[in-house]
Coordinates of C-alpha atoms in Angstrom, one line a residue:
Chain F
M1 CA 110.0 174.7 197.5
S2 CA 113.0 176.6 196.2
L3 CA 114.7 175.7 192.9
E4 CA 117.8 174.5 194.7
R5 CA 115.8 172.2 196.9
Y6 CA 113.8 170.9 194.0
F7 CA 117.0 169.5 192.4
T8 CA 118.8 168.5 195.6
N9 CA 116.1 167.1 198.0
F10 CA 115.3 163.5 197.1
E11 CA 113.9 162.7 200.6
F12 CA 116.6 160.2 201.3
Y13 CA 116.6 158.8 204.8
W14 CA 113.5 160.9 205.6
D15 CA 112.6 158.7 208.6
R16 CA 115.9 159.3 210.4
Q17 CA 116.3 162.2 212.8
E18 CA 119.9 163.1 213.5
L19 CA 121.2 166.3 214.8
G20 CA 124.4 166.4 212.8
M21 CA 126.1 166.4 209.4
S22 CA 127.1 162.9 208.7
L23 CA 123.6 161.9 207.5
Q24 CA 123.4 165.2 205.5
T25 CA 126.6 164.3 203.8
K26 CA 125.3 160.8 202.9
R27 CA 122.2 162.4 201.4
K28 CA 124.4 164.7 199.3
I29 CA 126.6 161.9 198.1
W30 CA 123.6 159.9 197.0
T31 CA 122.1 162.9 195.3
L32 CA 125.3 163.3 193.4
A33 CA 125.3 159.6 192.5
V34 CA 121.8 159.9 191.1
Y35 CA 122.9 162.7 188.7
I36 CA 126.0 160.8 187.7
L37 CA 123.9 157.7 187.0
L38 CA 121.5 159.8 185.0
S39 CA 124.4 161.1 182.9
L40 CA 125.7 157.6 182.6
G41 CA 122.3 156.4 181.3
I42 CA 122.3 159.2 178.7
F43 CA 125.8 158.4 177.6
S44 CA 125.1 154.7 177.5
R45 CA 122.2 155.3 175.2
Q46 CA 124.3 157.4 172.9
I47 CA 127.0 154.8 172.4
T48 CA 124.5 152.0 171.7
A49 CA 122.9 151.8 168.2
F50 CA 119.6 151.0 169.7
P51 CA 117.5 149.1 168.5
Q52 CA 120.5 147.3 167.1
V53 CA 122.5 145.6 169.8
Q54 CA 125.9 147.0 169.0
M55 CA 128.1 149.8 170.1
A56 CA 128.1 153.0 168.0
Y57 CA 130.6 155.5 169.5
E58 CA 130.1 157.7 166.5
N59 CA 126.6 158.5 167.8
I60 CA 127.9 160.6 170.7
S61 CA 126.4 164.0 170.3
W62 CA 126.8 166.9 172.7
S63 CA 123.6 168.6 171.7
T64 CA 121.6 165.5 172.4
F65 CA 123.5 164.8 175.5
S66 CA 122.8 168.3 176.9
A67 CA 119.2 168.3 176.0
S68 CA 118.8 164.9 177.6
L69 CA 120.6 166.1 180.8
I70 CA 118.2 169.0 181.0
I71 CA 115.1 166.9 180.5
G72 CA 116.3 164.1 182.7
G73 CA 117.3 166.6 185.4
A74 CA 113.8 167.9 185.4
L75 CA 112.2 164.4 185.6
V76 CA 114.6 162.7 188.0
P77 CA 113.8 164.7 191.2
P78 CA 110.1 163.9 191.5
V79 CA 110.7 160.3 190.5
M80 CA 113.4 160.0 193.2
R81 CA 111.1 161.6 195.8
W82 CA 108.3 159.2 194.8
I83 CA 110.6 156.2 195.2
S84 CA 111.9 157.5 198.6
R85 CA 108.4 157.6 200.0
K86 CA 108.3 153.8 199.7
V87 CA 112.0 153.1 200.1
K88 CA 113.4 155.2 202.9
E89 CA 117.1 154.4 202.3
P90 CA 118.6 154.9 198.9
N91 CA 119.3 151.6 197.2
W92 CA 119.4 149.9 193.8
E93 CA 115.9 151.1 192.9
H94 CA 117.0 154.7 193.0
A95 CA 120.2 153.8 191.1
I96 CA 118.5 151.8 188.3
S97 CA 115.7 154.4 188.0
A98 CA 118.2 157.2 187.5
F99 CA 120.1 155.3 184.9
S100 CA 116.9 154.2 183.2
I101 CA 115.5 157.8 183.1
G102 CA 118.7 158.9 181.5
F103 CA 118.7 156.1 178.9
F104 CA 115.1 156.4 177.8
V105 CA 114.9 160.2 178.0
D106 CA 117.8 160.3 175.6
L107 CA 116.3 157.8 173.4
S108 CA 113.0 159.6 173.3
S109 CA 114.5 162.9 172.8
K110 CA 116.6 161.6 169.9
L111 CA 113.5 160.2 168.2
L112 CA 111.7 163.4 168.9
V113 CA 114.4 165.6 167.6
D114 CA 114.8 163.4 164.4
K115 CA 111.0 163.5 163.8
V116 CA 110.6 167.2 164.3
F117 CA 113.7 168.0 162.3
S118 CA 112.7 165.8 159.4
T119 CA 109.2 167.3 159.4
L120 CA 110.5 170.8 159.4
I121 CA 112.8 170.1 156.5
R122 CA 110.0 168.7 154.4
Chain H
M1 CA 185.1 106.4 257.5
K2 CA 187.2 107.8 254.7
F3 CA 184.0 108.7 252.9
V4 CA 182.6 110.5 255.9
A5 CA 185.9 112.5 256.3
E6 CA 185.9 113.5 252.6
A7 CA 182.2 114.6 252.8
A8 CA 182.9 116.6 255.9
S9 CA 185.9 118.3 254.4
T10 CA 183.9 119.2 251.3
V11 CA 181.2 120.7 253.4
L12 CA 183.7 122.7 255.4
I13 CA 185.4 124.0 252.3
A14 CA 182.1 125.0 250.8
L15 CA 181.2 126.8 254.1
A16 CA 184.5 128.6 254.1
V17 CA 184.1 129.7 250.6
F18 CA 180.6 130.9 251.4
C19 CA 181.8 132.8 254.4
E20 CA 184.6 134.3 252.5
V21 CA 182.3 135.4 249.8
S22 CA 179.8 136.8 252.3
T23 CA 182.7 138.6 254.0
A24 CA 184.0 139.8 250.8
Q25 CA 180.6 141.3 249.9
S26 CA 180.5 143.2 253.0
I27 CA 183.8 144.9 252.3
H28 CA 182.9 145.8 248.7
Q29 CA 182.0 149.4 249.5
F30 CA 182.7 150.7 246.0
A31 CA 182.7 149.7 242.4
C32 CA 186.0 149.7 240.5
P33 CA 186.2 153.1 238.8
Y34 CA 188.5 151.8 236.0
A35 CA 186.2 148.9 235.2
A36 CA 183.3 151.4 235.4
A37 CA 185.0 153.7 233.0
E38 CA 185.7 150.9 230.6
K39 CA 182.0 149.9 230.7
L40 CA 180.8 153.4 230.4
T41 CA 182.9 153.9 227.3
V42 CA 181.2 150.9 225.8
F43 CA 177.8 152.3 226.9
E44 CA 178.6 155.7 225.3
N45 CA 179.7 154.1 222.0
Q46 CA 176.5 152.0 221.9
T47 CA 174.1 154.8 222.7
R48 CA 175.7 157.9 221.3
R49 CA 173.8 158.0 218.1
S50 CA 170.4 157.2 219.6
V51 CA 170.8 159.6 222.5
A52 CA 171.9 162.4 220.1
R53 CA 169.0 161.6 217.8
K54 CA 166.4 161.5 220.5
G55 CA 167.8 164.5 222.3
A56 CA 167.9 166.5 219.1
A57 CA 164.3 165.5 218.3
L58 CA 163.2 166.5 221.8
L59 CA 164.9 169.9 221.8
R60 CA 164.3 170.9 218.2
N61 CA 162.9 174.4 218.2
A62 CA 162.8 174.4 222.0
D63 CA 164.7 176.9 224.1
D64 CA 167.7 175.4 225.8
G65 CA 166.2 176.0 229.2
D66 CA 163.1 174.1 228.6
W67 CA 163.9 170.4 228.3
G68 CA 166.7 167.9 228.7
F69 CA 166.9 164.3 227.6
A70 CA 168.7 161.5 229.4
Q71 CA 169.2 157.9 228.8
I72 CA 170.0 155.9 231.9
R73 CA 171.0 152.2 232.1
V74 CA 171.7 150.1 235.1
E75 CA 174.8 148.0 234.6
K76 CA 176.7 145.7 236.8
V77 CA 180.2 147.0 237.5
V78 CA 182.9 144.8 239.2
G79 CA 183.5 145.5 242.8
L80 CA 186.7 146.4 244.5
R81 CA 188.6 144.0 246.7
G82 CA 191.2 146.2 248.2
R83 CA 193.0 147.5 245.2
Y84 CA 191.9 144.7 242.9
R85 CA 188.8 144.0 240.9
D86 CA 186.4 141.4 242.1
P87 CA 184.3 140.3 239.2
L88 CA 182.4 137.9 241.4
N89 CA 180.8 140.7 243.3
P90 CA 179.6 143.4 241.0
L91 CA 177.6 146.4 242.1
N92 CA 174.9 148.4 240.3
G93 CA 176.3 151.3 238.3
Y94 CA 173.9 153.9 236.9
F95 CA 175.1 155.1 233.5
I96 CA 173.7 158.3 232.2
S97 CA 174.0 160.1 228.8
Y98 CA 172.5 163.5 229.0
V99 CA 171.6 166.0 226.2
H100 CA 171.1 169.5 227.4
D101 CA 170.8 171.7 224.3
A102 CA 169.4 171.7 220.8
R103 CA 172.9 171.1 219.3
A104 CA 172.7 167.6 220.9
N105 CA 175.8 168.1 223.0
T106 CA 175.9 165.0 225.2
Q107 CA 177.4 164.5 228.6
T108 CA 178.1 161.1 230.0
S109 CA 178.6 160.0 233.6
M110 CA 177.9 157.4 236.2
W111 CA 176.9 157.1 239.8
A112 CA 176.6 154.3 242.2
Y113 CA 176.0 153.7 245.9
E114 CA 178.2 152.5 248.7
Y115 CA 177.8 148.7 249.2
G116 CA 175.5 148.7 246.2
R117 CA 172.6 149.8 248.4
T118 CA 170.5 152.9 247.4
S119 CA 170.0 153.6 251.1
Q120 CA 173.7 154.3 251.4
S121 CA 175.6 157.4 250.2
M122 CA 175.7 158.2 246.5
V123 CA 179.1 158.1 244.9
D124 CA 179.8 160.3 241.9
Y125 CA 182.3 158.4 239.8
G126 CA 182.6 161.3 237.4
R127 CA 185.1 162.8 239.8
H128 CA 187.6 160.0 239.3
P129 CA 190.6 160.5 237.0
A130 CA 189.7 157.4 235.1
F131 CA 186.5 159.1 234.0
N132 CA 188.0 162.5 233.3
A133 CA 190.6 160.9 231.1
N134 CA 187.7 159.5 228.9
G135 CA 185.9 162.8 228.7
F136 CA 183.2 161.9 231.1
V137 CA 181.8 164.5 233.4
Q138 CA 180.8 164.6 237.0
F139 CA 177.3 163.4 237.7
R140 CA 176.8 166.4 240.0
G141 CA 177.3 168.7 237.0
I142 CA 174.6 166.9 235.1
Q143 CA 172.3 167.2 238.2
N144 CA 172.9 170.9 238.3
S145 CA 172.1 171.3 234.6
I146 CA 168.9 169.3 235.1
T147 CA 167.9 171.7 237.8
T148 CA 167.9 174.6 235.3
K149 CA 165.4 172.8 233.0
D150 CA 161.6 172.9 233.1
F151 CA 161.4 169.2 232.1
L152 CA 163.6 166.2 231.9
F153 CA 162.7 163.2 229.7
V154 CA 164.4 160.0 230.9
E155 CA 164.6 156.9 228.9
H156 CA 165.7 154.2 231.2
V157 CA 166.6 150.5 231.2
G158 CA 166.3 149.0 234.7
S159 CA 165.0 150.6 237.9
V160 CA 166.3 154.1 238.5
P161 CA 166.6 155.5 242.0
F162 CA 164.4 158.6 241.8
P163 CA 165.9 161.0 244.2
E164 CA 169.2 161.3 242.4
I165 CA 167.6 162.1 239.0
I166 CA 164.6 164.2 239.9
R167 CA 165.7 167.8 240.0
T168 CA 162.9 169.2 238.0
N169 CA 159.6 168.0 236.4
T170 CA 160.5 164.6 235.1
I171 CA 158.9 162.2 232.7
F172 CA 160.2 158.6 232.6
A173 CA 159.8 156.2 229.8
S174 CA 160.9 152.7 229.0
P175 CA 162.6 151.9 225.7
G176 CA 159.8 151.6 223.1
H177 CA 157.8 154.3 224.7
V178 CA 159.9 157.3 223.5
P179 CA 158.1 159.4 220.9
T180 CA 159.6 159.8 217.5
S181 CA 158.5 163.5 217.4
F182 CA 158.4 165.6 220.5
A183 CA 156.9 168.9 219.4
R184 CA 153.3 168.2 220.3
F185 CA 154.2 166.0 223.3
R186 CA 156.3 168.9 224.7
R187 CA 153.8 171.5 224.1
I188 CA 150.9 169.7 225.9
N189 CA 153.0 168.8 228.9
E190 CA 154.3 172.4 229.2
Q191 CA 150.7 173.6 229.1
L192 CA 149.8 171.2 231.8
L193 CA 152.5 172.6 233.9
A194 CA 151.3 176.1 233.2
S195 CA 147.8 175.2 234.2
E196 CA 148.5 175.4 237.8
I197 CA 148.1 171.9 239.0
S198 CA 149.3 173.3 242.2
T199 CA 151.2 170.6 243.9
Q200 CA 151.0 172.6 247.1
R201 CA 148.0 172.5 249.3
G202 CA 144.9 173.6 247.4
P203 CA 141.5 172.6 246.2
I204 CA 142.9 169.6 244.3
D205 CA 143.0 166.4 246.4
H206 CA 146.1 165.0 244.9
D207 CA 145.6 161.6 246.5
K208 CA 142.4 161.2 244.5
T209 CA 143.4 162.9 241.3
L210 CA 145.3 161.6 238.3
F211 CA 146.5 163.9 235.5
I212 CA 147.0 162.4 232.1
T213 CA 148.3 164.2 229.0
S214 CA 147.6 162.9 225.6
S215 CA 149.3 163.9 222.4
L216 CA 148.9 162.8 218.8
E217 CA 151.6 163.6 216.3
G218 CA 152.4 161.9 213.0
G219 CA 149.9 159.1 213.8
E220 CA 151.8 158.3 217.0
E221 CA 149.7 158.5 220.2
M222 CA 151.5 159.2 223.5
I223 CA 150.1 159.5 227.0
T224 CA 151.8 160.6 230.2
L225 CA 150.5 159.6 233.6
Y226 CA 151.2 162.0 236.4
D227 CA 150.3 161.0 239.9
P228 CA 151.1 162.0 243.4
P229 CA 152.9 161.9 245.6
Y230 CA 154.8 164.5 243.7
V231 CA 158.5 164.5 244.6
R232 CA 159.9 167.2 246.7
S233 CA 163.6 167.5 246.1
Y234 CA 165.6 167.7 249.2
V235 CA 168.3 169.5 247.2
T236 CA 166.3 172.2 245.4
G237 CA 163.3 172.4 247.7
R238 CA 161.0 172.4 244.7
T239 CA 158.1 170.1 244.3
S240 CA 158.2 168.5 240.8
L241 CA 155.8 166.7 238.7
V242 CA 156.8 163.1 238.0
G243 CA 155.2 161.2 235.2
R244 CA 155.6 158.1 233.1
A245 CA 155.1 158.2 229.3
Y246 CA 153.6 155.5 227.2
K247 CA 153.3 155.0 223.5
V248 CA 149.8 153.9 222.9
K249 CA 149.4 151.2 220.3
R250 CA 146.1 149.5 219.4
G251 CA 145.7 146.2 221.1
D252 CA 148.6 146.8 223.5
P253 CA 147.3 145.6 226.9
S254 CA 150.3 146.9 228.9
V255 CA 149.3 150.6 228.7
L256 CA 145.7 149.7 229.5
R257 CA 146.8 147.8 232.6
A258 CA 149.0 150.7 233.7
I259 CA 146.2 153.2 233.4
A260 CA 143.7 150.9 235.1
A261 CA 146.1 150.3 237.9
K262 CA 146.5 154.0 238.5
I263 CA 142.8 154.8 238.2
R264 CA 141.8 151.9 240.5
T265 CA 143.8 153.5 243.4
L266 CA 141.8 156.7 243.2
G267 CA 138.6 155.3 244.5
R268 CA 135.0 156.0 243.5
D269 CA 135.2 159.7 244.4
G270 CA 138.5 160.1 242.5
R271 CA 139.0 162.1 239.4
V272 CA 141.0 161.8 236.2
Y273 CA 141.9 164.9 234.2
V274 CA 142.7 164.0 230.6
Y275 CA 144.4 167.0 228.9
G276 CA 145.3 167.0 225.3
D277 CA 144.4 165.4 222.0
E278 CA 141.8 162.8 221.2
L279 CA 143.3 159.4 220.9
R280 CA 141.9 156.5 218.9
N281 CA 143.9 153.6 220.3
I282 CA 142.6 153.9 223.8
D283 CA 139.4 154.9 225.6
I284 CA 140.3 156.2 229.0
A285 CA 136.7 157.1 229.7
K286 CA 135.8 153.5 229.5
I287 CA 138.4 152.6 232.1
A288 CA 137.4 155.4 234.4
D289 CA 133.7 154.4 234.1
R290 CA 134.6 150.8 235.0
Y291 CA 136.0 151.9 238.4
G292 CA 133.4 154.6 239.0
V293 CA 136.0 157.4 238.7
D294 CA 135.0 160.7 237.3
I295 CA 136.7 161.8 234.1
V296 CA 137.3 165.4 233.1
R297 CA 138.3 166.3 229.6
R298 CA 140.2 169.4 228.5
G299 CA 141.3 170.2 225.1
P300 CA 144.9 171.2 224.4
E301 CA 143.8 174.8 223.5
T302 CA 142.4 175.5 226.9
N303 CA 144.8 177.1 229.3
K304 CA 143.0 177.5 232.6
S305 CA 144.0 176.8 236.1
F306 CA 143.1 173.3 237.2
A307 CA 142.9 174.5 240.7
I308 CA 140.1 176.9 239.9
T309 CA 138.4 174.4 237.7
E310 CA 138.5 171.9 240.5
Q311 CA 137.0 174.4 242.9
R312 CA 134.1 175.2 240.5
L313 CA 133.4 171.6 239.7
A314 CA 133.2 170.7 243.3
E315 CA 130.6 173.4 243.8
I316 CA 128.6 172.1 240.8
G317 CA 128.8 168.5 242.1
A318 CA 127.6 169.5 245.6
R319 CA 124.6 171.7 244.7
K320 CA 121.0 170.9 244.1
F321 CA 119.4 171.1 240.7
I322 CA 117.1 174.1 240.7
P323 CA 114.6 174.5 237.8
A324 CA 114.4 178.2 238.6
E325 CA 118.1 178.5 237.7
T326 CA 117.8 176.6 234.4
V327 CA 117.3 178.0 230.9
F328 CA 116.4 176.0 227.9
M329 CA 116.7 176.3 224.2
N330 CA 114.8 173.9 221.9
G331 CA 116.0 173.8 218.3
T332 CA 114.2 170.7 217.3
P333 CA 112.6 171.4 213.9
R334 CA 108.8 171.7 214.0
T335 CA 107.8 173.1 210.6
V336 CA 108.4 172.4 207.0
E337 CA 110.3 175.7 206.7
E338 CA 112.7 174.7 209.4
L339 CA 113.3 171.3 207.8
R340 CA 114.0 173.1 204.5
R341 CA 116.4 175.5 206.2
F342 CA 118.3 172.6 207.8
G343 CA 118.3 170.7 204.5
F344 CA 116.3 167.8 206.0
P345 CA 113.7 165.8 204.0
E346 CA 110.1 167.1 204.5
A347 CA 108.6 163.7 204.7
G348 CA 110.0 163.3 208.2
L349 CA 108.0 166.2 209.6
D350 CA 105.6 164.1 211.7
A351 CA 108.5 162.2 213.2
W352 CA 110.3 165.4 214.1
K353 CA 107.2 166.9 215.7
A354 CA 106.9 163.7 217.8
R355 CA 110.6 164.1 218.9
D356 CA 110.0 167.7 219.7
A357 CA 107.1 166.8 221.9
E358 CA 109.4 164.3 223.7
V359 CA 112.0 167.0 224.3
E360 CA 109.4 169.4 225.7
A361 CA 107.9 166.7 227.9
T362 CA 111.4 165.8 229.2
M363 CA 112.1 169.4 230.1
Q364 CA 108.6 170.2 231.5
D365 CA 108.9 172.0 234.9
K366 CA 112.7 171.7 234.6
F367 CA 113.4 175.2 233.5
S368 CA 112.3 178.7 234.2
R369 CA 113.2 180.6 231.0
R370 CA 113.3 179.7 227.4
I371 CA 115.8 181.1 224.8
E372 CA 114.0 181.9 221.6
N373 CA 116.5 183.9 219.5
R374 CA 120.2 184.7 219.0
E375 CA 120.2 187.9 221.1
Q376 CA 118.8 186.0 224.1
L377 CA 121.4 183.3 223.7
I378 CA 124.2 185.7 223.5
R379 CA 123.0 187.7 226.4
E380 CA 122.6 184.5 228.5
F381 CA 126.2 183.5 227.8
Q382 CA 127.7 186.9 228.3
D383 CA 125.7 188.1 231.3
G384 CA 123.5 185.3 232.5
E385 CA 123.8 183.8 235.9
S386 CA 121.8 180.6 235.5
D387 CA 123.1 177.3 236.8
V388 CA 122.3 175.2 233.8
V389 CA 121.9 176.0 230.1
V390 CA 120.2 173.2 228.1
M391 CA 120.5 173.5 224.3
V392 CA 118.9 171.1 221.9
G393 CA 119.5 171.7 218.2
H394 CA 121.0 170.6 214.9
S395 CA 124.6 171.5 214.3
D396 CA 126.6 171.2 211.1
G397 CA 129.8 171.7 213.0
E398 CA 130.0 175.4 212.3
R399 CA 126.5 176.6 213.2
I400 CA 123.9 175.5 215.6
Y401 CA 120.3 175.9 214.5
F402 CA 117.2 176.6 216.6
G403 CA 113.9 177.4 215.0
A404 CA 114.2 180.3 212.6
E405 CA 117.5 181.3 214.1
S406 CA 121.1 180.0 214.1
I407 CA 124.4 181.1 215.4
S408 CA 127.9 180.1 214.4
V409 CA 130.7 179.0 216.7
G410 CA 132.8 181.7 215.0
E411 CA 130.3 184.4 216.2
L412 CA 130.4 183.1 219.7
S413 CA 134.2 183.0 219.6
A414 CA 134.3 186.6 218.6
L415 CA 132.4 187.7 221.7
S416 CA 134.3 189.0 224.6
A417 CA 135.2 186.4 227.2
R418 CA 133.7 186.8 230.6
T419 CA 136.3 188.4 232.8
R420 CA 134.5 187.8 236.1
K421 CA 133.4 184.5 237.3
T422 CA 129.7 184.0 237.7
A423 CA 128.5 183.9 241.3
R424 CA 127.6 180.2 240.9
P425 CA 129.5 177.9 238.5
R426 CA 127.5 177.1 235.3
L427 CA 127.0 174.0 233.3
A428 CA 125.9 173.7 229.7
V429 CA 124.2 170.5 228.4
L430 CA 124.4 170.4 224.6
I431 CA 122.2 167.9 222.8
S432 CA 123.7 168.4 219.4
C433 CA 126.0 166.4 217.1
G434 CA 129.7 166.6 217.6
V435 CA 129.8 169.8 219.6
G436 CA 131.8 168.0 222.3
R437 CA 134.8 167.4 220.1
L438 CA 138.1 169.0 221.0
S439 CA 140.1 170.8 218.4
K440 CA 143.8 170.1 217.9
G441 CA 144.7 173.8 217.5
T442 CA 146.2 173.2 214.1
S443 CA 147.2 176.3 212.3
F444 CA 148.5 177.0 208.8
W445 CA 149.6 180.5 207.9
S446 CA 146.8 182.8 209.1
W447 CA 144.2 180.0 209.3
K448 CA 143.6 178.4 212.6
E449 CA 141.5 175.3 213.3
P450 CA 138.2 176.6 214.8
R451 CA 137.1 175.2 218.1
F452 CA 133.9 173.3 218.5
L453 CA 131.0 174.7 220.5
G454 CA 131.6 173.0 223.8
E455 CA 135.2 174.0 224.0
T456 CA 134.4 177.5 222.9
L457 CA 131.8 178.0 225.7
V458 CA 134.3 176.8 228.3
S459 CA 137.3 178.8 227.0
K460 CA 135.3 182.0 226.9
G461 CA 134.2 181.5 230.5
F462 CA 130.5 181.5 229.5
V463 CA 130.1 178.2 231.4
D464 CA 132.4 176.3 233.7
A465 CA 131.6 172.9 232.3
V466 CA 129.9 171.3 229.3
I467 CA 128.3 167.9 228.7
A468 CA 128.2 167.1 225.0
P469 CA 128.6 164.3 222.5
D470 CA 131.8 164.1 220.4
R471 CA 130.1 162.5 217.5
D472 CA 126.8 162.6 215.5
I473 CA 123.8 161.5 217.5
S474 CA 120.3 160.6 216.7
A475 CA 117.5 162.7 218.2
A476 CA 116.4 159.6 220.2
E477 CA 119.8 159.3 221.8
G478 CA 119.8 163.0 222.7
V479 CA 116.4 162.7 224.4
E480 CA 117.5 159.6 226.3
A481 CA 120.7 161.2 227.4
L482 CA 118.8 164.3 228.6
K483 CA 116.3 162.2 230.5
T484 CA 119.1 160.2 232.2
L485 CA 121.0 163.4 233.3
L486 CA 117.9 165.1 234.6
N487 CA 117.0 162.0 236.6
G488 CA 120.2 162.5 238.5
Q489 CA 122.2 159.8 236.9
P490 CA 125.9 160.4 236.2
L491 CA 127.2 160.8 232.6
S492 CA 128.9 157.4 232.9
T493 CA 125.4 155.9 232.8
V494 CA 124.8 157.7 229.4
R495 CA 128.2 156.5 228.2
S496 CA 127.5 152.9 229.1
K497 CA 124.9 152.9 226.3
Y498 CA 126.1 155.7 224.1
P499 CA 129.9 156.0 224.1
G500 CA 131.4 159.4 223.2
W501 CA 129.6 161.7 225.6
K502 CA 132.1 163.9 227.1
K503 CA 132.5 166.1 230.1
I504 CA 134.7 169.1 229.3
A505 CA 136.3 170.8 232.2
Q506 CA 133.9 169.2 234.5
G507 CA 133.8 167.1 237.6
H508 CA 131.0 165.0 239.1
I509 CA 128.0 166.4 237.3
Y510 CA 124.6 165.3 238.4
V511 CA 122.4 167.6 236.5
G512 CA 119.1 166.6 238.1
R513 CA 120.3 165.4 241.5
D514 CA 118.2 166.5 244.4
R515 CA 120.6 166.6 247.3
S516 CA 118.0 167.8 249.8

């Protein structure tokens, strides 16, 4: 599988055989939506002072955001393909999963970065 | 007794009045020219602006010799009783305002008939001093000017006697059916005229053929129905097209009824040619299918003689389907690599393989040669002599994919057109999404809207006719359509289940019919 296909083929509508572009366009729109939801998940995590239940806009950090996007981007495709094997048409499961991956990857990467950084300083 | 006498005298008086009126009618040979001039002045004042506006819109950017615009209204004009007006006995007067150039110069006149009967002699009231004094012109002058035009567009209120006004190709329209913009409308009708409908004796059976032009401009959809008998002018000796224009609005039953009425008269072996843009507010194919009339579609960018098309289509319709004269290209994906190249999900490979097997089974023993690559496809189009070319493959609008190969519509457009007709007319059956669409021919600077595959094949002369869908289709639909056609069923049978399958420049096509 090529690199481009790794990031763009989420096996949406895999059971439908159409000889045209409208279904391809739908697949591309959903793929884009997945990445947007992933980014939204990351961004949402950054503006919440988790585990406290309050907003913390000052927490927005571009470095964490970028790292989360890279890690999330690597994790999202196989998860989406796995969900698509069971759910042929893209739906809320794909959407929530993308958002959740973004949220928790950002959370875990922040904890990881903090842990590693503090250990290094000591 | 007195009562009886009074009743009798009343009856006698009434009878006398009636006789006098009847007698008076028979002597009202003419309409009063002074009364007519008065009414014509009112008509001109009322219509001057709208006539000038519509005439200017029609003639904008057109050569003066191409089109003219006329508004005609039938009005009652008082009759003449000797030298006096007789308002009780009006005659029909035909008022005309005529725009003959792009500067919207307007001429106004009137004509009528002796005794008010169109079977009698025509009277040109423009010759009367009462008309000249008001700046009106002779109707004959207007008729002579119309003769110099390629087309005349007539907006009329009331029934207009044709022979006086038809001096060239004429399109009639009622108020409410005049387009706001004429550029596209004009162009498509001019192209129809240039496509050799051949009103003289020829391969087209004009009693069984209806020509419809369709134009879409600024969201406004217009159709013009042309049907025989075309009018032969006893003055000019020319045979002119006569059509009626309609503005097509969604949910308007009057236009549907008009088209249905015309199509019904053609009979089951009749044919409708629809030339021009795709319209959304009306489905003419559905109406044609209802009456078993064949429908032929031609895009506005195709300029080919209808007479030649008709001849070729008649040959296709009459011949037997011969597998030895059929070639086949199967672009259904069979491998993971092909799915990847098309951008399709890989999980559907088994389903695609099953569909491929269906296509192969459908075409088994139905062809003699298979097209495997681009070079073979190009050679088949440019030099081939097969009767039928069947192509199954994925299309993204620009390219059509088959196996490891693909070819773009642009590449096919760049090939030289066939200059010599094939010995036998050819048909292409395209099982691919949207390749049956017709382009509008839009251009912007150096960019021109590309044609779709079906239209390209016809315009290049690679094939004489194409059967293709004008929208995205599923592989299942494609297989079923192919089976239906190869079983000898007409395309209307496919359309009854799957609308949008089009015949481009094609007549009665029975792909698989065995006429032995």
